[in-house]
Short mmCIF file of C-alpha atoms and ligand atoms in Angstrom, two decimals:
data_model
loop_
_atom_site.label_atom_id
_atom_site.label_comp_id
_atom_site.label_asym_id
_atom_site.label_seq_id
_atom_site.Cartn_x
_atom_site.Cartn_y
_atom_site.Cartn_z
CA MET A 1361 -50.82 -26.45 92.90
CA LEU A 1362 -48.85 -23.35 92.47
CA SER A 1363 -50.11 -20.47 90.07
CA ARG A 1364 -49.45 -20.97 86.19
CA ARG A 1365 -47.97 -17.31 86.68
CA VAL A 1366 -45.14 -18.66 88.80
CA ARG A 1367 -44.75 -21.98 87.21
CA GLN A 1368 -43.77 -20.30 84.07
CA ILE A 1369 -40.69 -18.53 85.80
CA ASP A 1370 -37.18 -19.90 85.86
CA PRO A 1371 -35.16 -19.76 88.95
CA SER A 1372 -32.17 -17.43 88.65
CA GLU A 1373 -29.27 -19.10 87.13
CA THR A 1374 -26.95 -16.39 88.71
CA LEU A 1375 -28.33 -17.20 92.14
CA ARG A 1376 -27.87 -20.83 91.80
CA ILE A 1377 -24.19 -20.44 90.71
CA ALA A 1378 -23.68 -18.05 93.81
CA ALA A 1379 -25.15 -20.63 96.24
CA MET A 1380 -22.76 -23.26 94.86
CA ALA A 1381 -19.84 -20.79 95.22
CA ARG A 1382 -20.93 -19.81 98.65
CA GLN A 1383 -21.12 -23.88 99.66
CA LEU A 1384 -17.48 -24.29 98.47
CA LYS A 1385 -16.28 -21.29 100.38
CA GLU A 1386 -18.05 -22.68 103.51
CA GLN A 1387 -15.98 -25.90 103.03
CA GLY A 1388 -13.00 -23.80 103.09
CA VAL A 1389 -12.21 -23.52 99.38
CA ASP A 1390 -10.55 -20.24 98.07
CA VAL A 1391 -13.33 -19.44 95.52
CA ILE A 1392 -12.86 -16.16 93.55
CA ASP A 1393 -16.37 -14.85 92.76
CA LEU A 1394 -16.63 -13.05 89.30
CA SER A 1395 -20.34 -13.79 89.37
CA VAL A 1396 -21.20 -10.65 91.28
CA GLY A 1397 -23.66 -8.01 89.91
CA GLU A 1398 -22.69 -5.29 92.32
CA PRO A 1399 -19.81 -2.91 92.96
CA ASP A 1400 -17.19 -4.18 95.49
CA PHE A 1401 -16.78 -0.70 96.87
CA PRO A 1402 -18.45 0.59 100.28
CA THR A 1403 -21.14 3.23 99.83
CA PRO A 1404 -19.44 6.60 100.06
CA SER A 1405 -19.07 7.91 103.67
CA ASN A 1406 -21.15 11.19 103.02
CA ILE A 1407 -24.10 9.08 101.85
CA LYS A 1408 -23.65 6.66 104.79
CA GLU A 1409 -23.68 9.56 107.15
CA ALA A 1410 -27.03 11.05 105.36
CA GLY A 1411 -28.52 7.65 106.20
CA LYS A 1412 -27.36 7.61 109.79
CA LYS A 1413 -28.68 11.28 110.54
CA ALA A 1414 -31.85 10.46 108.78
CA ILE A 1415 -32.53 7.79 111.43
CA ASP A 1416 -31.39 10.27 114.24
CA ARG A 1417 -33.78 12.56 112.73
CA ASN A 1418 -36.62 10.00 112.96
CA ILE A 1419 -37.42 9.97 109.25
CA THR A 1420 -38.33 6.28 109.84
CA ARG A 1421 -42.08 6.50 108.96
CA TYR A 1422 -43.91 6.00 105.88
CA THR A 1423 -43.15 8.80 103.20
CA PRO A 1424 -45.45 9.78 100.37
CA ASN A 1425 -45.96 6.73 98.15
CA PRO A 1426 -44.05 7.88 94.99
CA GLY A 1427 -41.24 9.24 97.32
CA LEU A 1428 -40.11 12.27 99.31
CA PRO A 1429 -40.96 15.51 97.33
CA GLU A 1430 -37.25 16.69 97.62
CA LEU A 1431 -36.00 13.42 96.27
CA ARG A 1432 -38.47 13.53 93.31
CA ALA A 1433 -37.04 16.95 92.67
CA ALA A 1434 -33.45 15.95 93.08
CA VAL A 1435 -34.09 13.42 90.41
CA ALA A 1436 -35.62 15.86 88.11
CA GLU A 1437 -32.48 18.06 88.75
CA LYS A 1438 -30.26 15.02 87.94
CA LEU A 1439 -32.08 14.41 84.65
CA ARG A 1440 -31.50 17.84 83.65
CA ARG A 1441 -28.04 18.16 84.69
CA ASP A 1442 -26.56 14.98 83.75
CA ASN A 1443 -28.90 13.97 80.78
CA ASN A 1444 -30.33 17.13 79.31
CA VAL A 1445 -33.68 15.96 79.85
CA SER A 1446 -36.64 17.91 81.49
CA TYR A 1447 -39.26 15.96 83.77
CA GLU A 1448 -41.33 17.75 86.38
CA PRO A 1449 -41.27 15.97 89.97
CA ASP A 1450 -44.60 14.37 89.55
CA GLU A 1451 -43.28 12.48 86.37
CA ILE A 1452 -41.04 10.70 88.62
CA ILE A 1453 -41.42 7.59 90.95
CA ILE A 1454 -39.19 6.56 93.63
CA SER A 1455 -39.28 2.80 94.23
CA PRO A 1456 -37.45 0.04 96.14
CA GLY A 1457 -34.91 -0.65 93.53
CA ALA A 1458 -34.67 -0.11 89.71
CA LYS A 1459 -35.98 -3.88 89.44
CA ASN A 1460 -39.07 -2.93 91.13
CA CYS A 1461 -39.50 0.20 88.93
CA LEU A 1462 -39.28 -2.07 85.99
CA PHE A 1463 -41.84 -4.55 87.42
CA ILE A 1464 -44.39 -2.06 88.12
CA ALA A 1465 -43.81 -0.44 84.68
CA TRP A 1466 -44.75 -3.79 83.15
CA MET A 1467 -47.58 -4.15 85.41
CA ALA A 1468 -48.82 -0.76 84.27
CA LEU A 1469 -48.19 -1.15 80.51
CA LEU A 1470 -49.07 -4.94 79.64
CA ASP A 1471 -52.30 -6.75 78.97
CA GLU A 1472 -52.27 -10.49 78.69
CA GLY A 1473 -50.54 -11.38 75.25
CA HIS A 1474 -48.81 -8.06 74.60
CA GLU A 1475 -45.58 -8.67 73.23
CA VAL A 1476 -42.29 -6.90 74.64
CA ILE A 1477 -39.08 -7.00 72.29
CA ILE A 1478 -35.93 -8.06 74.43
CA PRO A 1479 -32.63 -8.00 72.80
CA SER A 1480 -30.31 -10.74 73.74
CA PRO A 1481 -28.10 -11.15 75.56
CA TYR A 1482 -30.37 -9.77 77.96
CA TRP A 1483 -30.39 -9.07 81.91
CA VAL A 1484 -31.94 -12.34 83.25
CA THR A 1485 -34.69 -10.46 84.89
CA TYR A 1486 -36.51 -8.92 81.67
CA PRO A 1487 -38.21 -11.96 80.32
CA GLN A 1488 -39.22 -13.36 83.60
CA GLN A 1489 -40.85 -10.12 84.64
CA VAL A 1490 -42.62 -9.79 81.41
CA LEU A 1491 -44.12 -13.12 81.93
CA LEU A 1492 -45.27 -12.52 85.41
CA ALA A 1493 -46.98 -9.37 84.06
CA GLY A 1494 -48.83 -11.66 81.50
CA GLY A 1495 -46.88 -10.20 78.63
CA LYS A 1496 -44.99 -12.42 75.88
CA PRO A 1497 -41.21 -11.66 75.66
CA VAL A 1498 -39.97 -11.62 72.03
CA VAL A 1499 -36.34 -12.02 71.93
CA ILE A 1500 -34.18 -10.84 69.20
CA ASP A 1501 -30.55 -12.05 69.15
CA THR A 1502 -27.85 -9.18 68.70
CA MET A 1503 -24.77 -10.29 66.97
CA GLU A 1504 -21.12 -10.45 68.48
CA GLU A 1505 -19.93 -9.20 65.29
CA ASP A 1506 -22.15 -6.03 65.58
CA GLY A 1507 -20.89 -5.34 68.99
CA PHE A 1508 -24.05 -7.03 70.40
CA LYS A 1509 -25.99 -3.82 68.98
CA LEU A 1510 -29.48 -4.20 67.74
CA ARG A 1511 -29.87 -3.48 64.18
CA PRO A 1512 -32.78 -1.18 63.11
CA ARG A 1513 -33.73 -3.65 60.62
CA ALA A 1514 -33.94 -6.56 63.06
CA LEU A 1515 -36.03 -4.34 65.38
CA GLU A 1516 -38.63 -3.54 62.35
CA SER A 1517 -38.81 -7.21 61.43
CA VAL A 1518 -40.43 -8.33 64.83
CA ILE A 1519 -42.88 -5.47 65.39
CA ASN A 1520 -46.38 -6.44 64.90
CA GLU A 1521 -49.91 -5.33 66.05
CA LYS A 1522 -49.30 -7.17 69.47
CA THR A 1523 -45.97 -5.32 70.23
CA LYS A 1524 -46.41 -3.16 73.13
CA ALA A 1525 -42.88 -2.20 74.17
CA ILE A 1526 -39.18 -2.61 73.75
CA ILE A 1527 -36.53 -2.80 76.53
CA ILE A 1528 -33.34 -1.20 75.66
CA ASN A 1529 -30.66 -1.82 78.33
CA ASN A 1530 -27.88 0.91 77.95
CA PRO A 1531 -25.31 0.18 78.92
CA CYS A 1532 -25.98 -3.56 78.72
CA ASN A 1533 -25.72 -6.09 81.39
CA PRO A 1534 -24.07 -8.69 80.57
CA THR A 1535 -22.16 -7.39 77.34
CA GLY A 1536 -21.21 -3.85 78.40
CA THR A 1537 -22.26 -2.63 75.08
CA ALA A 1538 -23.33 1.16 75.01
CA TYR A 1539 -25.30 2.76 72.22
CA THR A 1540 -24.16 6.20 70.56
CA ARG A 1541 -26.65 8.82 70.40
CA ASP A 1542 -27.39 8.15 66.46
CA GLU A 1543 -27.66 4.55 67.26
CA LEU A 1544 -30.25 4.95 69.88
CA ALA A 1545 -32.03 7.59 67.79
CA SER A 1546 -32.43 5.20 64.99
CA LEU A 1547 -33.97 2.49 67.16
CA CYS A 1548 -36.21 4.79 69.39
CA THR A 1549 -37.54 6.68 66.10
CA ILE A 1550 -38.61 3.25 64.76
CA ALA A 1551 -40.15 2.14 68.15
CA ALA A 1552 -41.88 5.64 68.73
CA ASP A 1553 -43.29 5.77 65.01
CA ARG A 1554 -44.78 2.40 65.52
CA GLY A 1555 -46.32 3.29 68.81
CA LEU A 1556 -44.33 1.27 71.10
CA TYR A 1557 -43.36 2.33 74.60
CA ILE A 1558 -39.52 2.24 75.14
CA VAL A 1559 -38.39 1.09 78.42
CA ALA A 1560 -34.90 2.29 78.95
CA ASP A 1561 -32.76 0.63 81.75
CA GLU A 1562 -30.09 3.20 82.20
CA ILE A 1563 -28.91 1.96 85.51
CA TYR A 1564 -25.29 1.68 84.32
CA GLU A 1565 -25.12 5.17 83.00
CA LYS A 1566 -22.29 6.47 85.03
CA LEU A 1567 -20.14 3.50 84.51
CA VAL A 1568 -18.81 4.08 81.26
CA TYR A 1569 -15.27 4.03 79.97
CA ASP A 1570 -12.87 5.78 77.51
CA GLU A 1571 -14.83 8.97 77.98
CA PHE A 1572 -17.91 7.62 76.46
CA ASP A 1573 -20.73 10.22 76.03
CA PHE A 1574 -23.92 8.51 77.44
CA THR A 1575 -27.28 9.57 76.00
CA SER A 1576 -30.47 8.99 77.78
CA ILE A 1577 -33.40 8.24 75.52
CA GLY A 1578 -35.38 11.07 77.13
CA ALA A 1579 -32.94 13.36 75.27
CA LEU A 1580 -33.84 12.17 71.80
CA GLY A 1581 -36.67 14.70 71.27
CA GLU A 1582 -40.27 14.97 72.39
CA HIS A 1583 -41.77 12.35 70.21
CA ILE A 1584 -39.66 9.72 71.82
CA LYS A 1585 -39.92 11.06 75.41
CA GLN A 1586 -43.50 10.74 74.97
CA ARG A 1587 -43.15 7.02 74.66
CA ALA A 1588 -40.18 6.65 77.12
CA ILE A 1589 -39.88 5.21 80.48
CA ILE A 1590 -36.51 5.69 81.80
CA ILE A 1591 -35.32 3.40 84.71
CA ASN A 1592 -32.35 4.27 86.78
CA GLY A 1593 -31.41 4.27 90.36
CA VAL A 1594 -28.39 4.51 92.79
CA SER A 1595 -27.26 1.01 93.28
CA LYS A 1596 -24.63 0.87 90.77
CA SER A 1597 -23.57 4.37 90.43
CA TYR A 1598 -23.12 4.97 94.15
CA SER A 1599 -22.41 1.31 95.12
CA MET A 1600 -25.78 1.31 97.13
CA THR A 1601 -27.30 -2.10 96.21
CA GLY A 1602 -28.44 -3.05 99.46
CA TRP A 1603 -30.07 0.32 100.17
CA ARG A 1604 -32.91 -0.60 97.46
CA LEU A 1605 -33.51 2.75 95.79
CA GLY A 1606 -34.44 3.14 92.44
CA PHE A 1607 -36.31 5.75 90.13
CA ALA A 1608 -38.35 5.96 87.01
CA ALA A 1609 -39.35 9.00 84.69
CA ALA A 1610 -42.08 8.58 82.29
CA PRO A 1611 -45.26 10.80 81.08
CA ARG A 1612 -47.56 11.60 84.06
CA GLU A 1613 -50.14 9.13 83.27
CA ILE A 1614 -47.80 6.22 83.33
CA ILE A 1615 -46.15 7.42 86.65
CA ASP A 1616 -49.64 7.78 88.08
CA ALA A 1617 -50.32 4.07 87.10
CA MET A 1618 -47.26 2.67 88.50
CA ASN A 1619 -47.57 4.79 91.65
CA LYS A 1620 -51.25 2.99 91.98
CA ILE A 1621 -49.54 -0.41 91.62
CA GLN A 1622 -46.69 0.41 94.05
CA SER A 1623 -49.44 1.64 96.69
CA HIS A 1624 -50.84 -1.77 96.85
CA ASN A 1625 -47.36 -3.48 96.41
CA THR A 1626 -44.33 -2.10 98.37
CA SER A 1627 -45.66 1.28 99.06
CA ASN A 1628 -42.94 3.83 99.47
CA ALA A 1629 -39.07 2.99 99.17
CA CYS A 1630 -37.39 2.99 102.55
CA SER A 1631 -37.37 6.39 104.19
CA ILE A 1632 -33.82 6.25 105.30
CA SER A 1633 -32.50 5.14 101.76
CA GLN A 1634 -34.31 8.07 100.25
CA VAL A 1635 -32.65 10.55 102.45
CA ALA A 1636 -29.34 8.74 101.60
CA ALA A 1637 -30.29 8.88 97.82
CA LEU A 1638 -30.70 12.53 98.28
CA GLU A 1639 -27.08 13.12 99.29
CA ALA A 1640 -26.05 10.74 96.54
CA LEU A 1641 -27.75 12.72 93.83
CA ARG A 1642 -26.98 16.27 95.35
CA GLY A 1643 -23.51 15.68 97.20
CA PRO A 1644 -20.08 15.30 96.01
CA GLN A 1645 -19.50 13.06 93.04
CA ASP A 1646 -15.60 12.26 93.58
CA ASP A 1647 -16.17 8.73 94.74
CA VAL A 1648 -18.17 7.97 91.46
CA THR A 1649 -15.28 9.27 89.36
CA ARG A 1650 -12.86 7.34 91.49
CA MET A 1651 -14.93 3.98 91.10
CA VAL A 1652 -15.06 4.49 87.23
CA ARG A 1653 -11.41 5.08 87.12
CA GLU A 1654 -10.84 1.70 88.96
CA PHE A 1655 -13.33 -0.19 86.95
CA GLN A 1656 -11.59 1.12 83.68
CA GLN A 1657 -8.35 -0.43 84.85
CA ARG A 1658 -9.75 -3.56 85.70
CA ARG A 1659 -11.69 -3.85 82.58
CA ASP A 1660 -8.41 -3.15 80.56
CA TYR A 1661 -6.53 -5.74 82.63
CA MET A 1662 -9.21 -8.25 82.28
CA LEU A 1663 -9.65 -7.84 78.45
CA SER A 1664 -5.69 -8.18 78.07
CA ARG A 1665 -5.76 -11.49 79.95
CA LEU A 1666 -8.79 -12.65 77.83
CA LYS A 1667 -6.86 -11.86 74.63
CA GLU A 1668 -3.82 -14.30 75.82
CA ILE A 1669 -6.39 -17.36 75.79
CA PRO A 1670 -6.35 -18.96 72.64
CA ARG A 1671 -9.55 -19.37 70.55
CA ILE A 1672 -11.69 -17.12 72.64
CA SER A 1673 -13.15 -13.75 71.35
CA CYS A 1674 -14.63 -10.88 73.33
CA VAL A 1675 -16.40 -7.64 72.43
CA GLU A 1676 -14.65 -4.67 74.18
CA PRO A 1677 -17.34 -3.40 76.70
CA THR A 1678 -18.03 0.35 76.95
CA GLY A 1679 -19.87 0.35 80.25
CA ALA A 1680 -21.08 -1.73 83.38
CA PHE A 1681 -18.59 -3.97 84.94
CA TYR A 1682 -18.91 -7.26 82.90
CA VAL A 1683 -17.10 -8.92 80.01
CA PHE A 1684 -18.91 -11.35 78.09
CA PRO A 1685 -16.30 -13.49 76.14
CA ASN A 1686 -17.27 -16.33 73.76
CA PHE A 1687 -15.79 -19.62 75.07
CA SER A 1688 -17.63 -21.92 72.59
CA ALA A 1689 -14.49 -23.15 71.08
CA TYR A 1690 -14.01 -24.90 74.50
CA TYR A 1691 -17.23 -26.80 74.29
CA ASP A 1692 -17.41 -30.54 73.44
CA THR A 1693 -14.39 -31.19 75.52
CA GLU A 1694 -13.39 -32.86 78.78
CA TYR A 1695 -11.08 -33.18 81.58
CA ASP A 1696 -10.64 -35.77 84.56
CA GLY A 1697 -14.05 -37.16 83.32
CA MET A 1698 -15.98 -33.89 83.39
CA HIS A 1699 -17.55 -32.73 80.20
CA VAL A 1700 -17.81 -29.31 79.06
CA ARG A 1701 -20.68 -28.95 76.32
CA ASN A 1702 -22.27 -25.71 76.93
CA SER A 1703 -21.83 -22.64 79.18
CA VAL A 1704 -23.51 -24.15 82.46
CA GLU A 1705 -21.08 -27.11 82.04
CA LEU A 1706 -18.26 -24.47 81.63
CA ALA A 1707 -19.21 -22.60 84.71
CA HIS A 1708 -19.49 -25.81 86.59
CA TYR A 1709 -16.00 -26.95 85.43
CA LEU A 1710 -14.44 -23.49 86.24
CA LEU A 1711 -16.06 -23.48 89.72
CA THR A 1712 -14.85 -27.01 90.52
CA HIS A 1713 -11.59 -26.98 88.81
CA ALA A 1714 -10.53 -23.35 88.77
CA ASN A 1715 -12.37 -22.21 91.83
CA VAL A 1716 -13.71 -19.17 90.07
CA ALA A 1717 -17.46 -18.35 89.88
CA VAL A 1718 -18.80 -17.13 86.75
CA VAL A 1719 -22.34 -17.02 85.34
CA PRO A 1720 -23.10 -19.20 82.34
CA GLY A 1721 -24.20 -17.16 79.10
CA SER A 1722 -27.55 -19.17 78.84
CA ALA A 1723 -28.77 -17.14 81.90
CA PHE A 1724 -28.64 -14.22 79.47
CA GLY A 1725 -30.27 -16.12 76.49
CA ARG A 1726 -26.77 -16.80 74.71
CA ASP A 1727 -25.15 -20.18 75.51
CA LYS A 1728 -21.64 -19.71 73.59
CA TYR A 1729 -20.60 -17.12 76.18
CA ILE A 1730 -20.00 -16.68 79.97
CA ARG A 1731 -20.18 -13.54 82.17
CA LEU A 1732 -17.23 -12.44 84.11
CA SER A 1733 -17.63 -9.53 86.58
CA TYR A 1734 -14.70 -7.29 87.34
CA ALA A 1735 -16.23 -5.86 90.55
CA ALA A 1736 -13.59 -7.56 92.31
CA SER A 1737 -10.06 -6.62 93.45
CA MET A 1738 -7.01 -6.22 90.89
CA GLU A 1739 -5.47 -8.91 92.79
CA GLU A 1740 -8.63 -11.23 92.67
CA ILE A 1741 -8.92 -10.67 88.93
CA ARG A 1742 -5.22 -11.52 88.48
CA LYS A 1743 -5.57 -14.73 90.45
CA ALA A 1744 -8.80 -15.77 88.66
CA MET A 1745 -7.65 -15.08 85.00
CA ASP A 1746 -4.39 -17.30 85.98
CA ARG A 1747 -6.84 -20.07 87.03
CA ILE A 1748 -9.24 -19.73 84.20
CA ALA A 1749 -6.40 -19.74 81.62
CA ASP A 1750 -4.86 -22.78 83.14
CA ALA A 1751 -8.26 -24.69 83.49
CA VAL A 1752 -9.22 -24.24 80.10
CA ALA A 1753 -5.89 -25.30 78.79
CA ARG A 1754 -6.29 -28.62 80.30
CA LEU A 1755 -9.60 -29.48 78.38
CA LYS A 1756 -9.19 -31.90 75.76
CA PRO A 1757 -11.70 -32.59 72.85
CA SER A 1758 -14.44 -35.17 73.89
CA THR A 1759 -13.57 -38.69 72.56
N1 PLP B 2778 -31.04 -3.31 85.63
C1 PLP B 2778 -29.91 -4.13 85.22
C2 PLP B 2778 -29.60 -4.25 84.09
C3 PLP B 2778 -29.22 -4.63 86.48
O1 PLP B 2778 -28.03 -5.34 86.01
C4 PLP B 2778 -29.67 -4.46 87.68
C5 PLP B 2778 -28.91 -5.36 88.83
O2 PLP B 2778 -28.09 -6.16 88.55
C6 PLP B 2778 -30.70 -3.82 87.98
C7 PLP B 2778 -31.58 -3.30 86.93
C8 PLP B 2778 -31.35 -3.78 89.36
O3 PLP B 2778 -30.97 -2.54 90.11
P1 PLP B 2778 -31.53 -2.29 91.60
O4 PLP B 2778 -30.52 -2.98 92.43
O5 PLP B 2778 -31.52 -0.82 91.58
O6 PLP B 2778 -32.81 -3.08 91.63
#
């Protein structure tokens, strides 16, 4: 019998849809994949060159467990330059991905039964990681009419003596919602006043549109910074998902604890990726600007196409590369003997009858919605939106 720990974890819905899409592709079906969670651009060439040079310079051994000193310093510079937040290099840890930073943070913070507040819709991994670390996820639904933003009063209502932390994903996967400085300050002040840790997943920080002014929670004053664990990385901003390189900034005591856990888990992040990340953070940023411009055009186009589909609603995302439309008006329908009663069945229907892969909202805790990624070419998005519009138009109320 496997452990209780692993038995309480759900397999990833995203991976299940991706596997089905792959299977159809292998059968020669022209599937358009809007389920992806990574930029479709190659890693910028200056970063790739830095990685190649690292190999030639034999930077291929273990590095210090919390990361190369130059990279920790470069992350501190980045936080100061981009976010106006001041951390010393020893308040920073480099890890194999932001996902691993989050995992070691939960392992460092949580004892059995500690509660973690998770606003929904949430990134699939948060509740599962909290469970793995022995904590209890406490999910609060945010409302579509509030732009999926957590209301301070809703936060206050769920805090109790067992609450240890809250996770704030800004900008959010799957909604693209981004908090203004004032909104963030209201939430973080409540959390810090009540003695909670605030784990801020800022991985989509650079992918914001309409000149949105991103605020890191570290910039909200010393009181909040003392309770803040900032999670970030190069995966999304620099199109480096495969390099597995994330970082976290937090008070020294927490970083030391995360470092201890990392030393018995993965050890250091890949040495080559660390050198490449150094170039990403310190080198030219033009490719990021180009990528953001392209994402914004795709987002605008996708939103305009969604507006043409009757009976759906969609909050306009400010960041990341996803839209999260409400398709529930098309539930309790059928076509060709296939029933659509929920987001999983809708995703299945769209995959088999429109050949478009999307992620069901239930994976993010919200069944009325589906997630469409615009990390695909404009041509693919155009074709996918034509197919989705046609496919939902064919659905008729179930008899
Ligand atoms: N946080 C969020 C909200 C994400 O969507 C993802 C990736 O999908 C990650 C973290 C993981 O980032 P990394 O590739 O650095 O582990």
